PDB file of C-alpha atoms in Angstrom:
ATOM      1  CA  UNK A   1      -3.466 -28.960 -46.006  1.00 53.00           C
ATOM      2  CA  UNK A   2      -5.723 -31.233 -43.676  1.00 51.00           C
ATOM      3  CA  UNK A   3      -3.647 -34.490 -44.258  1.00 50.00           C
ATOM      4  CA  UNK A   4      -0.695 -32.092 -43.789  1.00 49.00           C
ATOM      5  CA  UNK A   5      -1.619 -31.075 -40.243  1.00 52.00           C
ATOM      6  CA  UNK A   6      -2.594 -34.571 -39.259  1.00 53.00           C
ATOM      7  CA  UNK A   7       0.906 -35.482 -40.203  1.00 52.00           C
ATOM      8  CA  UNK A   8       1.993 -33.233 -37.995  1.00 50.00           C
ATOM      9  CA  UNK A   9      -0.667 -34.156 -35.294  1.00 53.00           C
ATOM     10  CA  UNK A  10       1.140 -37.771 -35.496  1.00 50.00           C
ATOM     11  CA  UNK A  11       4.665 -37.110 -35.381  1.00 50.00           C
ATOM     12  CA  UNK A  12       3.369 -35.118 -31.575  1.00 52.00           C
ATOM     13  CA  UNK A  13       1.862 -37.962 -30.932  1.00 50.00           C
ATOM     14  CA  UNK A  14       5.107 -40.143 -31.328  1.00 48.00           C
ATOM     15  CA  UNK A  15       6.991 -37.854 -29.758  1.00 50.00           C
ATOM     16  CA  UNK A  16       4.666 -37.779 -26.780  1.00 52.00           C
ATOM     17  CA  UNK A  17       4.584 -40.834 -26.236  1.00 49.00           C
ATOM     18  CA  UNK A  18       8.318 -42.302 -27.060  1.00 49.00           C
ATOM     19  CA  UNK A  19       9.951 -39.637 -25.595  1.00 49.00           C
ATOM     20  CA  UNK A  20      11.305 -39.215 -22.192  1.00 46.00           C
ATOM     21  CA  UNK A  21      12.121 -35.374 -21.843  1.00 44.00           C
ATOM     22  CA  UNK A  22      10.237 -32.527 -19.346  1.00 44.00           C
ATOM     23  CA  UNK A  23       6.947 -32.364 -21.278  1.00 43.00           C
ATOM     24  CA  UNK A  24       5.747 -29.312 -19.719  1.00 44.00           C
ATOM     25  CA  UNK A  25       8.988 -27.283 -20.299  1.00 42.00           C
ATOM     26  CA  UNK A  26       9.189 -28.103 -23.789  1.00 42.00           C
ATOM     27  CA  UNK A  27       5.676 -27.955 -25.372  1.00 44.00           C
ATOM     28  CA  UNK A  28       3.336 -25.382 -25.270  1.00 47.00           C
ATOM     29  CA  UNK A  29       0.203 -25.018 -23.106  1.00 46.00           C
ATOM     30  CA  UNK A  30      -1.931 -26.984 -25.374  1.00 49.00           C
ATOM     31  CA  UNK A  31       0.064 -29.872 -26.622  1.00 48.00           C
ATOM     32  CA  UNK A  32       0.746 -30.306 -22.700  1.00 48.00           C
ATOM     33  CA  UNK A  33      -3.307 -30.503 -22.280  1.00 51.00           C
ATOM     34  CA  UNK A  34      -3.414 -33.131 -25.057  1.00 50.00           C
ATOM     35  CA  UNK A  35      -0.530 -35.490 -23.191  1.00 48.00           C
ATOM     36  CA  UNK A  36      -2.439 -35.434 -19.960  1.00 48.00           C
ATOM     37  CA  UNK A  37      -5.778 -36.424 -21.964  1.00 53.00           C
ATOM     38  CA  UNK A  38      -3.818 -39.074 -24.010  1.00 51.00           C
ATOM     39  CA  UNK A  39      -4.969 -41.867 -22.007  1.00 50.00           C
ATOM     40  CA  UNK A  40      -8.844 -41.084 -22.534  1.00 53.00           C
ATOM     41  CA  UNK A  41      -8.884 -41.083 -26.434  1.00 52.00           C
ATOM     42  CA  UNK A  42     -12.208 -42.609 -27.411  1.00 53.00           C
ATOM     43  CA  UNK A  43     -10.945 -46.454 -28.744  1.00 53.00           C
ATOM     44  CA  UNK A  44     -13.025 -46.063 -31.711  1.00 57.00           C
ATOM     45  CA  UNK A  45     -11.042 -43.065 -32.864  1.00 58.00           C
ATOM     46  CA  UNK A  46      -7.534 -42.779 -34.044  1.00 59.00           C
ATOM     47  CA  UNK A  47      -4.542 -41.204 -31.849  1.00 56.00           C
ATOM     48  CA  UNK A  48      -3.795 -38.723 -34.128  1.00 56.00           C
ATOM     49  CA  UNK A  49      -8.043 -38.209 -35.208  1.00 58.00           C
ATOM     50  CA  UNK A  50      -8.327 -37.344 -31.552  1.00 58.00           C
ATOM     51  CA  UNK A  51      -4.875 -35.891 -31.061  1.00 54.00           C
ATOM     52  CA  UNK A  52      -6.439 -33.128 -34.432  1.00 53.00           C
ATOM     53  CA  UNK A  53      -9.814 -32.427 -33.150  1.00 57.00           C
ATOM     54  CA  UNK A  54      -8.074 -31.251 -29.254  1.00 57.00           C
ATOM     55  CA  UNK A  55      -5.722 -28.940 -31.134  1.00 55.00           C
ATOM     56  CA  UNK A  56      -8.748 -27.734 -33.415  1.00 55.00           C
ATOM     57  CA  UNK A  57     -10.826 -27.390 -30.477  1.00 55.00           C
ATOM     58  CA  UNK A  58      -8.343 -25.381 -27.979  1.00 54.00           C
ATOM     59  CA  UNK A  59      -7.239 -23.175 -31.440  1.00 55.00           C
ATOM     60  CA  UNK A  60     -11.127 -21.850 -31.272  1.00 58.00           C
ATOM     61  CA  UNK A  61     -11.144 -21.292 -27.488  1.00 63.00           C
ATOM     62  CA  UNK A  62     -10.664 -17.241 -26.921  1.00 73.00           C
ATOM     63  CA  UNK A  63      -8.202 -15.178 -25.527  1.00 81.00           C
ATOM     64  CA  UNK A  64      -8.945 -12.352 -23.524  1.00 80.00           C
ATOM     65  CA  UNK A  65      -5.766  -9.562 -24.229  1.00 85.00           C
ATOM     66  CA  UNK A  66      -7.821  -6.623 -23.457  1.00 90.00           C
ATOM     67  CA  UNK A  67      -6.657  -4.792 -20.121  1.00 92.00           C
ATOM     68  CA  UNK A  68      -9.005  -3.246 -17.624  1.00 94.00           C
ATOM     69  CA  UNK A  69      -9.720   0.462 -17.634  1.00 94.00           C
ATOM     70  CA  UNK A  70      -7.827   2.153 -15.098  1.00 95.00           C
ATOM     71  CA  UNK A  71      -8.974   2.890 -11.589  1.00 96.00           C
ATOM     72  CA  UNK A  72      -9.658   6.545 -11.483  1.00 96.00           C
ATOM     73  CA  UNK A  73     -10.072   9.413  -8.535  1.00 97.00           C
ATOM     74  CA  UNK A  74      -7.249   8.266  -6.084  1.00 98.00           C
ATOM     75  CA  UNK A  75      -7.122   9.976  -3.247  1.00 98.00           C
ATOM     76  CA  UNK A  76      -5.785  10.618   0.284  1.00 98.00           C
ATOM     77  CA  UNK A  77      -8.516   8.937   3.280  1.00 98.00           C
ATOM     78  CA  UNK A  78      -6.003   9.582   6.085  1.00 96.00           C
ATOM     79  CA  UNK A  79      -2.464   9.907   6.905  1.00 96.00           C
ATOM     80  CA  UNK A  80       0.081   9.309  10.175  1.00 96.00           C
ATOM     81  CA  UNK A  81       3.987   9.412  10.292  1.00 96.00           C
ATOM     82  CA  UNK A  82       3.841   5.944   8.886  1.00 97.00           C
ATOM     83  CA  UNK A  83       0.635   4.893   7.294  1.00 98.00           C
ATOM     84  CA  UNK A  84      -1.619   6.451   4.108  1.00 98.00           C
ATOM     85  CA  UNK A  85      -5.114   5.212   3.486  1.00 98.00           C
ATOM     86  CA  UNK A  86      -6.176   5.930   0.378  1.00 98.00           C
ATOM     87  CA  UNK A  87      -9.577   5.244  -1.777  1.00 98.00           C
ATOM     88  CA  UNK A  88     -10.458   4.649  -5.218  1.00 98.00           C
ATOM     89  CA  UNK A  89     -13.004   4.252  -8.182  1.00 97.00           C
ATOM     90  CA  UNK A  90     -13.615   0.915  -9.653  1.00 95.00           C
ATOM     91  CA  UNK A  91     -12.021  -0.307 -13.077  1.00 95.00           C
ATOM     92  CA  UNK A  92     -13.901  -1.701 -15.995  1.00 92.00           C
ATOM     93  CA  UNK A  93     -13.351  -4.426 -17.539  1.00 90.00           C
ATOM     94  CA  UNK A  94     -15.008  -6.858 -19.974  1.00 89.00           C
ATOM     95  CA  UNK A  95     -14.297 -10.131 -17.693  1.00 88.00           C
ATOM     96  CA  UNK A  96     -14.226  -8.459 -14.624  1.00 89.00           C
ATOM     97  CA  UNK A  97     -11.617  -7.153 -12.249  1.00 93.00           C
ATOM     98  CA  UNK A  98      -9.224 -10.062  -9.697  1.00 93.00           C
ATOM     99  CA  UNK A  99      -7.575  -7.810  -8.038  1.00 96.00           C
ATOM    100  CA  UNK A 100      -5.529  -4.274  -7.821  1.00 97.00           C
ATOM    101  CA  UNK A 101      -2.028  -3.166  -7.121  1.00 97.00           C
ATOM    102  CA  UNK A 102      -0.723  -0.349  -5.240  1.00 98.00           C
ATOM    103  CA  UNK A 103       2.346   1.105  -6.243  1.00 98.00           C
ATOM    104  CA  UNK A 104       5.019   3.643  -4.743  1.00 98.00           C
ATOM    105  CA  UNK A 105       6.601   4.878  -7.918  1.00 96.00           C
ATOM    106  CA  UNK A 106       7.266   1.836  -9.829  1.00 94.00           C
ATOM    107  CA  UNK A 107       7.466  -0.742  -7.169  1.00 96.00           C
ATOM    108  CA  UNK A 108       4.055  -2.566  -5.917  1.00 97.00           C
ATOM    109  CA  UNK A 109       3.955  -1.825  -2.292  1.00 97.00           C
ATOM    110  CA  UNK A 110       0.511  -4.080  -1.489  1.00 96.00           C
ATOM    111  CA  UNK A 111      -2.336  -5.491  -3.446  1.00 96.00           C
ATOM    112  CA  UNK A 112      -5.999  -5.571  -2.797  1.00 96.00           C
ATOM    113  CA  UNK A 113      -8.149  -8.470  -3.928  1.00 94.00           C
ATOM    114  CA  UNK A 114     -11.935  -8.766  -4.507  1.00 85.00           C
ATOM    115  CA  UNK A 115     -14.085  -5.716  -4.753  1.00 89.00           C
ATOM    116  CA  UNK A 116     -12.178  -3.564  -2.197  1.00 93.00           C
ATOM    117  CA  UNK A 117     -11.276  -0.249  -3.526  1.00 96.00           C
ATOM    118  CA  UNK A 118      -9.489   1.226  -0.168  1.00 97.00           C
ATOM    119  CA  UNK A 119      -6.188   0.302   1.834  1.00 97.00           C
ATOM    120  CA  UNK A 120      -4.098   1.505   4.226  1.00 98.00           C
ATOM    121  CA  UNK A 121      -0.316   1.120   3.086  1.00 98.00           C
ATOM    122  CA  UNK A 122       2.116   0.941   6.342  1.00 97.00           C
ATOM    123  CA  UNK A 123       5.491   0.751   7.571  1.00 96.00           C
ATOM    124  CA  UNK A 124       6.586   4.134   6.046  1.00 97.00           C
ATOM    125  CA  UNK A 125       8.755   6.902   7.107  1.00 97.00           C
ATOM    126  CA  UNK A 126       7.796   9.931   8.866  1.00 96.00           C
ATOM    127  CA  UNK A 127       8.102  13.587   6.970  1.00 96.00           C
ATOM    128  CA  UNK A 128       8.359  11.559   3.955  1.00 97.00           C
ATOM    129  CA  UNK A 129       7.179  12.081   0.182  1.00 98.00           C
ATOM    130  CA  UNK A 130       5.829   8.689  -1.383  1.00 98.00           C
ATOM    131  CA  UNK A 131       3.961   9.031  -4.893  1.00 98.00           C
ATOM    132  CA  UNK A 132       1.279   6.319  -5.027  1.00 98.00           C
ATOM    133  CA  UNK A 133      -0.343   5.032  -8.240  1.00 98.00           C
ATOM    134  CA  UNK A 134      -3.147   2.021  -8.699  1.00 98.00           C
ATOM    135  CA  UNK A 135      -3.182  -0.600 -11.590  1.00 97.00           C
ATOM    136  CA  UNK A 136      -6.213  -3.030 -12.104  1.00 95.00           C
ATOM    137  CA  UNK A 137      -5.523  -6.272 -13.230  1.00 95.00           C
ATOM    138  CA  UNK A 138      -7.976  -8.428 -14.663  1.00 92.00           C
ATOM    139  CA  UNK A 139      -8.869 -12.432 -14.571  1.00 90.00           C
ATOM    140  CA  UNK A 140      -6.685 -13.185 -17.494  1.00 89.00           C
ATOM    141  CA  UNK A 141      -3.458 -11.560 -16.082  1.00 91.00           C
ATOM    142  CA  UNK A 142      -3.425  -7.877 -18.294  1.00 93.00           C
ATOM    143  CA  UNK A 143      -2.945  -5.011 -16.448  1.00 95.00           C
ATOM    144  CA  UNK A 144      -4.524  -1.563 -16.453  1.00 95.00           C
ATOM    145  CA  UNK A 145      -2.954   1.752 -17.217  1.00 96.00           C
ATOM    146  CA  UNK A 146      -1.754   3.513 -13.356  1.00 97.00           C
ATOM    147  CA  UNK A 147      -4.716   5.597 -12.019  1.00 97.00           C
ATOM    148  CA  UNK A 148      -3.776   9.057 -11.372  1.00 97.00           C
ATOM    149  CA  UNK A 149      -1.344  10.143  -9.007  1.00 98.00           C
ATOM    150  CA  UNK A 150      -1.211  10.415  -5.370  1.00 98.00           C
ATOM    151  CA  UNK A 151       1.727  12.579  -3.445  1.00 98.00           C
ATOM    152  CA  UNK A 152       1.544  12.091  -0.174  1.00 98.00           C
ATOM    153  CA  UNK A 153       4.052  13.195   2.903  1.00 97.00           C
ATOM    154  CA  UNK A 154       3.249  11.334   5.918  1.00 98.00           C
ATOM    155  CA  UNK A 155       3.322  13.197   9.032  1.00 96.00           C
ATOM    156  CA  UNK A 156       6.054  14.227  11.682  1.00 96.00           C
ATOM    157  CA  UNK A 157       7.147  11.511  14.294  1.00 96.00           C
ATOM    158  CA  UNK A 158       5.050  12.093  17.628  1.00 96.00           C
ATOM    159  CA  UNK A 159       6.523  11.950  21.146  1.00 95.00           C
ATOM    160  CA  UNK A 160       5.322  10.951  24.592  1.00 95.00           C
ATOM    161  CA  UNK A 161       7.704  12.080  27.399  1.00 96.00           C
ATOM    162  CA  UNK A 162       7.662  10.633  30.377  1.00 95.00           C
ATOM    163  CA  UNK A 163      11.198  10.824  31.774  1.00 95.00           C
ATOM    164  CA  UNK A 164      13.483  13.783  31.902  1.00 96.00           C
ATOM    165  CA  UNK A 165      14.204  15.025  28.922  1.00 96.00           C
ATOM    166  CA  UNK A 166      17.358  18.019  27.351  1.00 96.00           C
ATOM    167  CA  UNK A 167      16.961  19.443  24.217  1.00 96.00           C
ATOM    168  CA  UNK A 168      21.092  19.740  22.136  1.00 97.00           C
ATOM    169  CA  UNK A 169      19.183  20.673  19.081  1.00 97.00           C
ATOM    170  CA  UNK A 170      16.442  21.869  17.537  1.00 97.00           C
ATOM    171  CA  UNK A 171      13.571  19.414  16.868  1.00 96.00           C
ATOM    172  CA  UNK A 172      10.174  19.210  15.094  1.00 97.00           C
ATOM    173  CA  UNK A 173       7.303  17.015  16.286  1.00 97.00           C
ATOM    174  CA  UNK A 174       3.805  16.591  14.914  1.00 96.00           C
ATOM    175  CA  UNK A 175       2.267  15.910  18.352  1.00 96.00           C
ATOM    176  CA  UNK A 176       4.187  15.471  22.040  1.00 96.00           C
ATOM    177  CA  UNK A 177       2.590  14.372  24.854  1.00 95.00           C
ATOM    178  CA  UNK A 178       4.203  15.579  28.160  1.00 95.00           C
ATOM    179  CA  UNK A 179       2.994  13.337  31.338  1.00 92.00           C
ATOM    180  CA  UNK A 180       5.856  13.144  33.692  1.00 93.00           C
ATOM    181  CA  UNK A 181       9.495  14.100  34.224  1.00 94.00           C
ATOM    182  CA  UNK A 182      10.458  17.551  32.535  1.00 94.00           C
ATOM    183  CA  UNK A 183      11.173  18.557  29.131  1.00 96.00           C
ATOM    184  CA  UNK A 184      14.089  21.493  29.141  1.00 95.00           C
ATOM    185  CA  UNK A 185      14.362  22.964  25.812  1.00 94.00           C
ATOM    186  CA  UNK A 186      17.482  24.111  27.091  1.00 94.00           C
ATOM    187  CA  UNK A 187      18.360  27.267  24.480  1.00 93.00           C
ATOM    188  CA  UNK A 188      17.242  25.256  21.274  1.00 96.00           C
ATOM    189  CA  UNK A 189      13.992  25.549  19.448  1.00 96.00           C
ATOM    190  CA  UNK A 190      10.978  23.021  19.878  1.00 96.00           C
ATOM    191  CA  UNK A 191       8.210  22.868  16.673  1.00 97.00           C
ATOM    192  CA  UNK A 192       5.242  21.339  17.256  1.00 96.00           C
ATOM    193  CA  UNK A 193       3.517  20.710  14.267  1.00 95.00           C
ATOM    194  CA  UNK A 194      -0.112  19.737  15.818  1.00 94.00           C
ATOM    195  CA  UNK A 195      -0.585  19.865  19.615  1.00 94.00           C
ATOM    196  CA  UNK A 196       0.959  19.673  22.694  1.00 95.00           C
ATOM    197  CA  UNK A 197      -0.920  18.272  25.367  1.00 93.00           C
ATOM    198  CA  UNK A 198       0.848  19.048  28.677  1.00 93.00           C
ATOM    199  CA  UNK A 199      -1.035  16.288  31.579  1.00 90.00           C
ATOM    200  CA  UNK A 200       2.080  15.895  33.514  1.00 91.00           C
ATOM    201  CA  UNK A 201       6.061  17.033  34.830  1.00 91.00           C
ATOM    202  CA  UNK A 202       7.441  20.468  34.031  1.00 92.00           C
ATOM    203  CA  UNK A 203       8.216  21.903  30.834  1.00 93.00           C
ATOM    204  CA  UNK A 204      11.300  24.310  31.099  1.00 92.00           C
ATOM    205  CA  UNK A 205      11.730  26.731  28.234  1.00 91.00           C
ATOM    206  CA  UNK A 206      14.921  27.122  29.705  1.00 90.00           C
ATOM    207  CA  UNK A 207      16.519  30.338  26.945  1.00 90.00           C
ATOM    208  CA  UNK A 208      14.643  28.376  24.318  1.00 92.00           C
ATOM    209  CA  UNK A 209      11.463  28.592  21.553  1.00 92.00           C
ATOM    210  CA  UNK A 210       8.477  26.888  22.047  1.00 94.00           C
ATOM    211  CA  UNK A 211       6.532  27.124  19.005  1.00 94.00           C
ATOM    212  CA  UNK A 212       3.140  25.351  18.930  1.00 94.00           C
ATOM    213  CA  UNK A 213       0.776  25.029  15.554  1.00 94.00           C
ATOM    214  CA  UNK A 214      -2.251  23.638  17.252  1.00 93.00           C
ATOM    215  CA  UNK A 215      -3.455  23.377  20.696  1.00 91.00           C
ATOM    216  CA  UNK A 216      -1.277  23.678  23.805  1.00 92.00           C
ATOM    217  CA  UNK A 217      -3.340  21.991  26.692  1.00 90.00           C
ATOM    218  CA  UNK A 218      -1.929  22.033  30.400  1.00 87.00           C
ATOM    219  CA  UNK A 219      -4.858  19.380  30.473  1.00 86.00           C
ATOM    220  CA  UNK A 220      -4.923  15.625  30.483  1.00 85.00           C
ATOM    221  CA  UNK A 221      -6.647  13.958  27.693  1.00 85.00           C
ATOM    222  CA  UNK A 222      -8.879  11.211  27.320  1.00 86.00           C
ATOM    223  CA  UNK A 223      -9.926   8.979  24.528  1.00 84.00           C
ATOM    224  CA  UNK A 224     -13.498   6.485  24.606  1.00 85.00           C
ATOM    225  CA  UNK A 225     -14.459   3.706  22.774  1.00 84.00           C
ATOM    226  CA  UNK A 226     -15.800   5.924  20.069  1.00 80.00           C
ATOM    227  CA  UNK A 227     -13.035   8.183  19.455  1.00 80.00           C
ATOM    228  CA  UNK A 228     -14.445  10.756  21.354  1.00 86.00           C
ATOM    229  CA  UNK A 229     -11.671  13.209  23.134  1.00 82.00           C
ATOM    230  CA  UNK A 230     -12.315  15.005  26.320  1.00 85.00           C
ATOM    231  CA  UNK A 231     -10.062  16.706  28.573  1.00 83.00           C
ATOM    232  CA  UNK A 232      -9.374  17.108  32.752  1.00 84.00           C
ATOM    233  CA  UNK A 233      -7.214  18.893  34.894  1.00 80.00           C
ATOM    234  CA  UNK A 234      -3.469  18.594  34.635  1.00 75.00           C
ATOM    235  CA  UNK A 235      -0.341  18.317  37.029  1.00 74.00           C
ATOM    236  CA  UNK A 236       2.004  20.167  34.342  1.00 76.00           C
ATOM    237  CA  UNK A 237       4.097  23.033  34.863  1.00 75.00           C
ATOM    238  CA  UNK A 238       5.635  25.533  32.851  1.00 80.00           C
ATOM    239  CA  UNK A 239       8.657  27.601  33.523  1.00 71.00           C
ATOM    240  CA  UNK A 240       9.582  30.117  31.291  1.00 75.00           C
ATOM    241  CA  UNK A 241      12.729  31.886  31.081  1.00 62.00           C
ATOM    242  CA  UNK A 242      14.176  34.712  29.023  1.00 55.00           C
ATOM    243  CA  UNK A 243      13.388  34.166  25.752  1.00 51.00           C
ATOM    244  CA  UNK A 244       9.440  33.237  24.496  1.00 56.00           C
ATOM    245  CA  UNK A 245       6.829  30.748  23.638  1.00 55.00           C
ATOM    246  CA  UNK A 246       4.853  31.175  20.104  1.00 52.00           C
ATOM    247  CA  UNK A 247       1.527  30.321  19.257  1.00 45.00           C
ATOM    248  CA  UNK A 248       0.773  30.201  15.702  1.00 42.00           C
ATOM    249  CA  UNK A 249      -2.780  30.575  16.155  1.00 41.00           C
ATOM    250  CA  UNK A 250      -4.266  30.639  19.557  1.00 38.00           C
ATOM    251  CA  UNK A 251      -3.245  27.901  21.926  1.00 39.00           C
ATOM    252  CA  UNK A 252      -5.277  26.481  24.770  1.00 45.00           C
ATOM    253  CA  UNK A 253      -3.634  26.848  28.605  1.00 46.00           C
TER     254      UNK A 253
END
């Protein structure tokens, strides 16, 4: 069986060297390894000795095929009308984690290398339901099994207003920001999912609904270095006419 596979080991060799096809799209990993290293045979050796010993030698080497555990306790950091940051626990694996994938359903949306176990996916649509999943994938290329599952629907688009402004239909906001001009709601229905911060112009209900879910502030806010929010007088106005504002817990005016 030896002198059989040194046979062999010498007709590779031939062909190696006497042929003049794409080596690296027609042999395999190995053999390819043994052409580049054909040129540093020991001279006391045979070809095909040499040409044996490599393909004995890389036949012992081990292959990793195990895939890492998968990442476990996804779950939602943040979230805006077009961003999610999410966190989650490290894989195992038995050579040691390269890097993870973030997926929306089955399409990988961003990956995170090193030892990172957070990111902040971007560029999504407001009001909109995205299922997120995590795979680990290890050194040698296998992949985990997905993490569990995150559902996720990013927030309302937000509006400053700073010109004057009609409603012709009802709309839903997460946050609006009136500081100049006037909003007229002008018979339709305004929803504002979070607050409405009123620093500025006139807001006409005008026959309309104003329905607020947070804070309504006739104030002007103000944001610091650290994130801290304070608020000041304001310049706003409200005019209300025949029909009524909600509150769907106390507002602030």
């Amino acid at each position: 069986m030896r002198k059989f596979n040194r046979c062999v080991a010498i007709v590779l060799v031939v062909l190696l060297i006497g042929m003049t096809f794409d080596v690296p799209s027609f042999f395999p990993y190995r053999i390819q390894q043994v052409y580049a290293e054909k040129e540093q045979i020991d001279s006391g050796e045979s070809v095909a000795e040499s040409v044996y010993k490599k393909i004995e030698t890389y036949d012992d080497i081990p292959v990793d095929i195990e895939p890492p555990k998968p990442p476990a306790n996804l779950q939602l950091i943040s979230k805006t009308s077009s961003t999610v940051s999410m966190s989650w626990s490290p894989a195992e694996d038995n050579t040691g984690v390269s890097y993870y994938n973030i997926y929306n359903g089955s399409s990988v949306v961003q990956a995170v290398y090193g030892e990172n176990t957070s990111c902040t996916v971007s560029g999504l649509l407001p009001f909109t339901q995205y299922s997120f999943t995590v795979r680990a994938v290890d050194e040698s290329g296998n992949v985990s099994a997905p993490s569990n599952t995150l559902v996720v629907t990013t927030l309302r688009e937000s509006i400053r207003v700073n010109s004057n402004m009609a409603l012709f239909e009802d709309k839903i906001y997460q946050d609006l920001y009136l500081e100049s001009g006037s909003l007229n709601l002008n018979g339709y229905n305004l929803t504002i999912e979070g607050n409405l911060i009123h620093s500025g112009g006139t807001l006409n209900i005008n026959g309309g609904k104003l329905i607020v879910k947070g804070d309504y502030r006739i104030q002007k806010e103000s944001v610091n270095a650290q994130g801290q929010v304070t608020y000041s007088g304001s310049d706003g106005y409200l005019y209300m006419r025949r029909r009524m504002i909600m509150f769907a817990w106390k507002g602030i005016l």
